Coordinates of C-alpha atoms and ligand atoms in Angstrom, one line a residue:
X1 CA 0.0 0.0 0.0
X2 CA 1.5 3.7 -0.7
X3 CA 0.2 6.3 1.4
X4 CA 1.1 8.9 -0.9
X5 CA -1.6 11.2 -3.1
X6 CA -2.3 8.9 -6.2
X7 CA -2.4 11.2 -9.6
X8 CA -6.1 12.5 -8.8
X9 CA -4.8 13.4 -5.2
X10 CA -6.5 10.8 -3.4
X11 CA -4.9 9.0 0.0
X12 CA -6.9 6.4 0.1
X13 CA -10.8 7.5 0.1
X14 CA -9.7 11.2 1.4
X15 CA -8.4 14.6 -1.0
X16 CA -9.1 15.2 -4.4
X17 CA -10.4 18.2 -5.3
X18 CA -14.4 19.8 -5.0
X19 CA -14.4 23.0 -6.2
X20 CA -17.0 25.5 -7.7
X21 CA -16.7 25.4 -11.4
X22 CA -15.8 28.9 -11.2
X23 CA -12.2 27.7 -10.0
X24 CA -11.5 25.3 -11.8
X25 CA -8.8 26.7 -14.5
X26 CA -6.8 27.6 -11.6
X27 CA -6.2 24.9 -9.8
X28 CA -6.5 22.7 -13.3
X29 CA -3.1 24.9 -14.8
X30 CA -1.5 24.0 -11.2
X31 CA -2.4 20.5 -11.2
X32 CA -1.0 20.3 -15.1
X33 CA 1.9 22.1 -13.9
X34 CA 2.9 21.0 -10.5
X35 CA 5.2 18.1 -10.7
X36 CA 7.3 18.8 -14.0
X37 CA 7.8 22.6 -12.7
X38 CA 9.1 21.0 -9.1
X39 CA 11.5 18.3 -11.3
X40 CA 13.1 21.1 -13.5
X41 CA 16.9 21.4 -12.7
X42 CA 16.9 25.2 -12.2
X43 CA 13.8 25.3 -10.2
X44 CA 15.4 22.8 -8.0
X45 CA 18.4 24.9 -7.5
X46 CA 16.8 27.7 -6.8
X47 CA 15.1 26.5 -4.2
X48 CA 17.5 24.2 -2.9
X49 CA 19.7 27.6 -2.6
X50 CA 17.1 29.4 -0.4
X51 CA 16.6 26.9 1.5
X52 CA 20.0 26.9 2.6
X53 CA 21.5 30.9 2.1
X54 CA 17.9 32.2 3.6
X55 CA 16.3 30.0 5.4
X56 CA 19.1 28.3 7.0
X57 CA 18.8 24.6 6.4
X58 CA 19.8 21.9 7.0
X59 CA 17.9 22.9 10.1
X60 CA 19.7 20.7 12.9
X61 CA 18.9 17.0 14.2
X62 CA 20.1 17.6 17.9
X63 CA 20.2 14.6 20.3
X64 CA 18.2 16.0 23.7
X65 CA 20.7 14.4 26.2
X66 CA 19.2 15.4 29.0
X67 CA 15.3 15.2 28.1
X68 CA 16.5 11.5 26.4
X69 CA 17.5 10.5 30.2
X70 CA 14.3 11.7 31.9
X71 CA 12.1 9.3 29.5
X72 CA 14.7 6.3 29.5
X73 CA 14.5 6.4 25.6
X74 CA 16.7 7.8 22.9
X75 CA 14.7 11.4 21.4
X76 CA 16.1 14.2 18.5
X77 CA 14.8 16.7 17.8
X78 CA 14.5 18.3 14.4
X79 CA 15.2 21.8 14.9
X80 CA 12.7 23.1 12.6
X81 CA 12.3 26.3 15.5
X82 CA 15.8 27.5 13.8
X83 CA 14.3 28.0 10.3
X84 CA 14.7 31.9 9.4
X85 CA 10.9 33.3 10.4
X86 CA 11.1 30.7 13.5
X87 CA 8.8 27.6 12.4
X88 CA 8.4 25.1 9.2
X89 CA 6.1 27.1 7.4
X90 CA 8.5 28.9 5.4
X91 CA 9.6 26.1 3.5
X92 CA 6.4 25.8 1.8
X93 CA 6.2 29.6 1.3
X94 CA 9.6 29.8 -0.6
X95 CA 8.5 26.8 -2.6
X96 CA 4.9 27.9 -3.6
X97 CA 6.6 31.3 -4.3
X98 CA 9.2 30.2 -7.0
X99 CA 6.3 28.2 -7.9
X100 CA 4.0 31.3 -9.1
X101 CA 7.0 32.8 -10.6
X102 CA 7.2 29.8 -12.9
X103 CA 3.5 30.2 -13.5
X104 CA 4.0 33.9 -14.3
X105 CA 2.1 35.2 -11.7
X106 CA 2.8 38.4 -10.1
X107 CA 0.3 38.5 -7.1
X108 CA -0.2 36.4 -4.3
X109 CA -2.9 36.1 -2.0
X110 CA -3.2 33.9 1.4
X111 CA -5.3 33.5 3.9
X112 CA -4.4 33.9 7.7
X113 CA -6.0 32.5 11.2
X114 CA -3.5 33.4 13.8
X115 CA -1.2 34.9 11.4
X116 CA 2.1 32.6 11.1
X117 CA 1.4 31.7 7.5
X118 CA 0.2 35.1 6.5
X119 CA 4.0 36.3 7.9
X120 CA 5.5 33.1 6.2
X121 CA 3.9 34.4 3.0
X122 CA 4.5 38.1 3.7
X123 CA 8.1 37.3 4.2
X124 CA 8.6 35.8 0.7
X125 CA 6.7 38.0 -1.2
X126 CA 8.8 40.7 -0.2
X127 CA 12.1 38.5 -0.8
X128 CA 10.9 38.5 -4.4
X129 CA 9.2 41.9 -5.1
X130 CA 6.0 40.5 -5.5
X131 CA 2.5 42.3 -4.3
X132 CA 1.5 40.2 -1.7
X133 CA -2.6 40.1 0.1
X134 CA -3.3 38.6 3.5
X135 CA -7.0 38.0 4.7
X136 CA -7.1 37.7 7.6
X137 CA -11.0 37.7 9.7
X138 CA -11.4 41.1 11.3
X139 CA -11.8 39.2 15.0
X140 CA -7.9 37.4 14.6
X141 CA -7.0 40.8 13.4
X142 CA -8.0 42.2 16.7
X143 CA -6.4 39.4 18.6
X144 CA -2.5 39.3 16.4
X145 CA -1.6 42.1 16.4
X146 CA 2.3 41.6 16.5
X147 CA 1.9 39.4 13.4
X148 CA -0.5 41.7 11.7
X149 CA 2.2 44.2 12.3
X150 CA 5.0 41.8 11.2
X151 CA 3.1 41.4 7.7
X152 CA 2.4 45.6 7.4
X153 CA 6.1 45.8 8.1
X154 CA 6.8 43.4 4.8
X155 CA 4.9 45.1 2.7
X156 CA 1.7 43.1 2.6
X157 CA -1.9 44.1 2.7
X158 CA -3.7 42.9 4.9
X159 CA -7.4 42.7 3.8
X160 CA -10.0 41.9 7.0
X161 CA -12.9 39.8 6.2
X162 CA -15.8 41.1 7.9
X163 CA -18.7 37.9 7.2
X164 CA -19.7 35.1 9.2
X165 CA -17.6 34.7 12.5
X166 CA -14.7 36.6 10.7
X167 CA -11.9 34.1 11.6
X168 CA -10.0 31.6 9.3
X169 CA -12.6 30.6 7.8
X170 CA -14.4 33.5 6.4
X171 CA -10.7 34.5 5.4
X172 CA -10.5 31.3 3.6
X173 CA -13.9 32.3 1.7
X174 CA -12.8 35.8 1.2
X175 CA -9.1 34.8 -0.6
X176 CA -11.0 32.0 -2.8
X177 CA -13.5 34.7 -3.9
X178 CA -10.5 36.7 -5.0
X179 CA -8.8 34.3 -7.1
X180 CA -12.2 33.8 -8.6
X181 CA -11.8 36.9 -9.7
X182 CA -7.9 37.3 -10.8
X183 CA -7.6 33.5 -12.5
X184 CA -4.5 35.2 -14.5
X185 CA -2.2 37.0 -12.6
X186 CA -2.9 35.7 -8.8
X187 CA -1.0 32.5 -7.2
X188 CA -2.7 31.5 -3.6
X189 CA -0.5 30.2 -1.5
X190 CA -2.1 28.0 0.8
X191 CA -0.8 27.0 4.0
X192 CA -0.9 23.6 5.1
X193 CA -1.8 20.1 3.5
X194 CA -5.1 21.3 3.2
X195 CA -7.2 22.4 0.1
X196 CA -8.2 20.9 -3.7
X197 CA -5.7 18.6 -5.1
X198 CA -2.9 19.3 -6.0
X199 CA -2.4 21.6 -2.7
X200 CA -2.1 18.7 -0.3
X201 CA 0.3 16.9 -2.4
X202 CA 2.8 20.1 -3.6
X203 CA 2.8 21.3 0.3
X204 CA 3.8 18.0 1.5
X205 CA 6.9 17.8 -1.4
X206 CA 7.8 21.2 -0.5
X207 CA 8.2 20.1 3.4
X208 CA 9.6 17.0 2.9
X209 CA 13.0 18.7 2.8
X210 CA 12.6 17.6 6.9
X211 CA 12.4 13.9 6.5
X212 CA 15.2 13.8 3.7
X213 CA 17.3 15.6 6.0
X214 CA 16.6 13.7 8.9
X215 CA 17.8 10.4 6.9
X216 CA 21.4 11.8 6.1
X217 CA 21.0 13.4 9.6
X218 CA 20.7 10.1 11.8
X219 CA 23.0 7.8 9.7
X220 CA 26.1 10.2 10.5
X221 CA 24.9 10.2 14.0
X222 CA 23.2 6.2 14.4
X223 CA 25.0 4.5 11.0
X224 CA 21.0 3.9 10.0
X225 CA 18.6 6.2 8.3
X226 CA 15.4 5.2 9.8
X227 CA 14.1 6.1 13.4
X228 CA 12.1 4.0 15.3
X229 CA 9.5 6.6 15.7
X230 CA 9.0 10.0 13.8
X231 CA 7.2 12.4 15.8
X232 CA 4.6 15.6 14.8
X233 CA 2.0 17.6 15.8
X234 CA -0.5 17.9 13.4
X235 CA -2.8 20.8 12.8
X236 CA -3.6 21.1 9.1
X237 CA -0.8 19.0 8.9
X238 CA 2.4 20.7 7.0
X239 CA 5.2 19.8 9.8
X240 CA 3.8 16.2 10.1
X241 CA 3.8 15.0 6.4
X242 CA 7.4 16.7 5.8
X243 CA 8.6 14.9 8.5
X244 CA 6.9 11.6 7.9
X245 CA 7.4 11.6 3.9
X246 CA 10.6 9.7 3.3
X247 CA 9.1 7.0 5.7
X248 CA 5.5 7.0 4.6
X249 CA 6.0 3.8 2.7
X250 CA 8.5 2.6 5.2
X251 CA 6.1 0.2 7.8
X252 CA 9.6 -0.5 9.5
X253 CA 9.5 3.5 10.9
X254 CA 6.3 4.1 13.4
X255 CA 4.4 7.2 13.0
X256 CA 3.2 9.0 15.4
X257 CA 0.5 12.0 14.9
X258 CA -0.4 14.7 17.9
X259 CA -3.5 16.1 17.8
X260 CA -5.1 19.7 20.2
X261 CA -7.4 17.6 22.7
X262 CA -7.9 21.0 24.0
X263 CA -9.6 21.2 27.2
X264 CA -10.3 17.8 26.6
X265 CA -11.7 15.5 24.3
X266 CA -15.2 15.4 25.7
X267 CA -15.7 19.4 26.8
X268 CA -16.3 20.7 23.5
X269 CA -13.5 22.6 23.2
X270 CA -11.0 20.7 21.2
X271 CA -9.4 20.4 18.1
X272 CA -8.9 16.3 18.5
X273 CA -10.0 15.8 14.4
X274 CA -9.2 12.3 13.9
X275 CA -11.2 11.1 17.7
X276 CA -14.1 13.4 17.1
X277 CA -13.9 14.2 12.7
X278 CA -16.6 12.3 10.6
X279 CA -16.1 12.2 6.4
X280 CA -17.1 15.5 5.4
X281 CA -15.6 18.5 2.6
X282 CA -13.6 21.6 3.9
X283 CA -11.5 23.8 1.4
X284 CA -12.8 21.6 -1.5
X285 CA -11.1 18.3 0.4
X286 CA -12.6 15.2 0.9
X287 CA -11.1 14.3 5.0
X288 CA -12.0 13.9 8.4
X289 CA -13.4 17.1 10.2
X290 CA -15.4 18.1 13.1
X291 CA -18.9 19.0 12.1
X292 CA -22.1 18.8 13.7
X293 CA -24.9 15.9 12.9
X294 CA -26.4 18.3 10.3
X295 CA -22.7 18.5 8.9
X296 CA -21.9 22.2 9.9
X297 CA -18.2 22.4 10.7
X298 CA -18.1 23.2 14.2
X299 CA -15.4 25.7 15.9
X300 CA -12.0 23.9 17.0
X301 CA -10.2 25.2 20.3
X302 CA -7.0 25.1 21.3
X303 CA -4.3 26.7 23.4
X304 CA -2.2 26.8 20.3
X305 CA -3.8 28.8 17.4
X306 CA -1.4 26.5 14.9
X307 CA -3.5 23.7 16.1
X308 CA -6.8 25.1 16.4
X309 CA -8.3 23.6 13.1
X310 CA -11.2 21.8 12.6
X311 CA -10.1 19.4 9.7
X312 CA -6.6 17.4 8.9
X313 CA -4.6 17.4 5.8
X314 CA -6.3 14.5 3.7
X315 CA -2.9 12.4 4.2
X316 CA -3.5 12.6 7.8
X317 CA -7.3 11.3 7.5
X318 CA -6.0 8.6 5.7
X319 CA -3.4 7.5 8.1
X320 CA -5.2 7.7 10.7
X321 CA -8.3 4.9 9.2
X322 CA -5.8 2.7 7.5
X323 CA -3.7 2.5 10.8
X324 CA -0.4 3.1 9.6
X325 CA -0.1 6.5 11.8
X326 CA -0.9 6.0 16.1
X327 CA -2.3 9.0 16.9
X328 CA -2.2 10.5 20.4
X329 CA -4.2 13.9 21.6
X330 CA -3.0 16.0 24.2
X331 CA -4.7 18.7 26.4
X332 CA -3.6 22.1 26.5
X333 CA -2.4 21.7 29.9
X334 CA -0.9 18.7 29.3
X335 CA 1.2 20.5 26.4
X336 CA 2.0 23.7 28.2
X337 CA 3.6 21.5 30.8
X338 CA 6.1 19.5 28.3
X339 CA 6.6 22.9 26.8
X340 CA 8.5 24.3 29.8
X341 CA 10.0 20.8 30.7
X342 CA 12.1 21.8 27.1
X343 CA 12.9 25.1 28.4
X344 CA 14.0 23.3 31.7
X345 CA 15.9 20.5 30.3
X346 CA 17.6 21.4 27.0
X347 CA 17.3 25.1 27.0
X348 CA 14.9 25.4 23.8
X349 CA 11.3 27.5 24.2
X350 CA 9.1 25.2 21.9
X351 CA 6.2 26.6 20.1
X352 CA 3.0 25.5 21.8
X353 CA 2.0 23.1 18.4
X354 CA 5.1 22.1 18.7
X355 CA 5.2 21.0 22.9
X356 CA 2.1 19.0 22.3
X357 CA 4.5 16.5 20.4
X358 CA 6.5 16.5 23.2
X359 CA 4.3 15.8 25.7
X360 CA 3.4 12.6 24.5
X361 CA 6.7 11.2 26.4
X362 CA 4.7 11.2 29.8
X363 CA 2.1 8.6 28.5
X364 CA 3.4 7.0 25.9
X365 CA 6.4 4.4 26.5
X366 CA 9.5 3.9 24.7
X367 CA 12.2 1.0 24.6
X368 CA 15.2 2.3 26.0
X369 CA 17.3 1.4 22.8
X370 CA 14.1 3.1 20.4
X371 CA 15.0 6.4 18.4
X372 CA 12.8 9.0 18.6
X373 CA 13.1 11.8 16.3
X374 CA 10.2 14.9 17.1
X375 CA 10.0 17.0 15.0
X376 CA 9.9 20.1 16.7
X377 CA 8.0 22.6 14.5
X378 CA 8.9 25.9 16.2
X379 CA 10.2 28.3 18.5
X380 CA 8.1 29.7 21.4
X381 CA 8.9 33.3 20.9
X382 CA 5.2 34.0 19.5
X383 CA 4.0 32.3 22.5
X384 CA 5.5 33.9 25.1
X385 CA 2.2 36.0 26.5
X386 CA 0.3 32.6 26.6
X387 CA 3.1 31.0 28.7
X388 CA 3.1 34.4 30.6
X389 CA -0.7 34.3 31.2
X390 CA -0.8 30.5 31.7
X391 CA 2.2 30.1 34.7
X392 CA 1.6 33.6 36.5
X393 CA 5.3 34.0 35.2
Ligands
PLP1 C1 1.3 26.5 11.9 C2 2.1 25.7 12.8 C3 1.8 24.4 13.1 C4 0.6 23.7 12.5 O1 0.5 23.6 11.1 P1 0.8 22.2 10.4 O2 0.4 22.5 9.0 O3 0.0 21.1 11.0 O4 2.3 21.9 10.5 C5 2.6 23.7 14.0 N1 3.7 24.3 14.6 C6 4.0 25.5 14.3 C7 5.1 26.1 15.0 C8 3.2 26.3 13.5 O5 3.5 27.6 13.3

């Protein structure tokens, strides 16, 4: 069995693509486009050259000595938290960019929630010279405001979106509506491995740049390529498949996927997608997501605002029902704890998303002689008035 996209973008019975007719052309010139633009020698090399010279890769795989001792087992962690902007997200950002600039496109548009991708996508677009919209819903305006500033300062504009409950979602609506309307000269970057085919698929490509390092990685530090256990919390889903990618196929490698249980899985406030998601469509995706009887998606929560989603990245869906991927869920409590057991133990502030996967260690056991590799997906400074608010600090 493969558990990557086939050629219509289906893992399994999840992706593909169910869009209004109105966008099809778009996504159809990506879809024709896609693999034999990401296979051309010079696009390779240019990206390859970012990656290094501006983002700062290969990020490093750094063996937590200390934290390893504490949980009797052997743990890395792949420093994605050193990548220039602070978390994974860039990757796909310089990718889709160079992307659009193949397709002759000279305006992007995104679409925010708590503003990390929006900044990933701001922070590119001005790299290149290339006009550059963010919507973002007028209420996560209100609520990022260093990150809405962070995208001003890059030159972007940042449109508010002022239907519905004028959060992600109602950005989401607002940026498709846009490209609607500019089918020529517009590229959307989207931000996870969420949306139509061929979205999912090219995002996961882009950040699988972690799991080829990590092989080259462990065998100078191990002699073997392959971990026992590769590590990731998931949200939409970006940091997980690019660090599960080279050992989708691998049965040999566990997987293990961290979900937002929130408060809790039962309270109603939770972002736990694959214990509480039923079959349903989001952003023209066939995957698991949290929706009412009635099927009207119902509003995640979580802690972290990089997990707080209500749907996962088709890939995800489908490891999750065919059982290749264990996945665990973890409370916000839970998470802030492991997040300032890092701080305490290796001297690295996680990211909340990213201390979620790191919690797991206090309920799930290893073998002492297992490697663990998490992949931790960023760097707490965006956090620091949660952890502030949350320990009195
Ligand atoms: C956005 C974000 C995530 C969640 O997104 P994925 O697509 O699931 O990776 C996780 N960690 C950090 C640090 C983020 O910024």
């Amino acid at each position: 069995m493969s558990y990557h996209a086939n050629e219509k973008g289906y893992y399994g019975e999840f992706g593909g693509a169910f869009i209004p007719e109105m966008l099809y052309p778009n996504t159809e010139e990506l879809r024709r486009q896609y693999i034999q633009i990401m296979q051309e020698p010079s696009f390779k090399e240019e990206f390859s050259k970012l990656l290094k010279d501006y983002v700062g890769r290969p990020t490093p795989l750094y063996f937590g000595e200390r934290f390893s001792n504490k949980y009797h087992t052997k743990v890395y962690l792949k420093r994605e938290d050193l990548c220039h902007t602070g978390a994974h997200k860039v990757n796909n950002t310089i990718g889709q960019i160079l992307m659009a600039k193949k397709l002759g496109k000279n305006r992007i548009i995104a679409e925010t929630g708590a503003g990390q991708h929006g900044v990933a996508t701001a922070t590119v677009c001005a790299l290149m010279g290339i006009e550059c919209v963010v919507y973002m819903g007028e209420i996560d305006i209100a609520r990022q405001a260093p990150n809405v500033a962070r995208m001003k300062m890059l030159g972007a504009e940042v449109r508010p979106a002022l239907s519905g409950s004028r959060t992600l979602k109602d950005a989401t609506n607002e940026a498709i509506r846009d490209w609607i309307n500019n089918p020529v000269d517009t590229h959307y970057i989207i931000g996870s491995v969420v949306g139509p085919h061929p979205y999912p698929d090219m995002v996961a490509r882009f950040q699988s740049v972690i799991s080829e390092e990590i092989k080259w990685q462990l065998k100078e530090k191990e002699g073997r390529e392959n971990p026992d256990y590769v590590v990731a919390c998931v949200g939409g889903g970006s940091n997980a498949a690019g660090a599960y990618y080279h050992y989708l196929d691998n049965e040999e490698v566990g997987i293990i996927a961290v979900e937002a249980a929130g408060k809790g899985i039962d309270t109603g406030e939770s972002a736990a997608t694959s214990a509480l998601g039923k079959v349903g469509i989001i952003h023209g995706s066939k995957t698991l997501l949290m929706q009412t009887t009635d099927g009207q998606i119902t509003e995640p929560y979580s802690i972290s605002a990089g997990l707080d989603y209500p749907g996962v990245g088709p890939m995800h869906a489908h490891l999750y029902r065919s059982g290749r991927a264990e996945f665990i869920s973890i409370t916000d409590d839970d998470a802030m704890k492991a997040g300032l057991n890092l701080c305490k133990t290796e001297g690295i502030i996680p990211a909340i998303e990213s201390s979620h996967a790191l919690a797991i260690f206090e309920q799930r056991k290893f073998n002492p002689d297992d490697i663990v590799v998490v992949n931790l997906s960023g760097r707490g400074d965006k956090d620091l008035e949660t952890y502030i608010d949350y320990f009195g600090l």
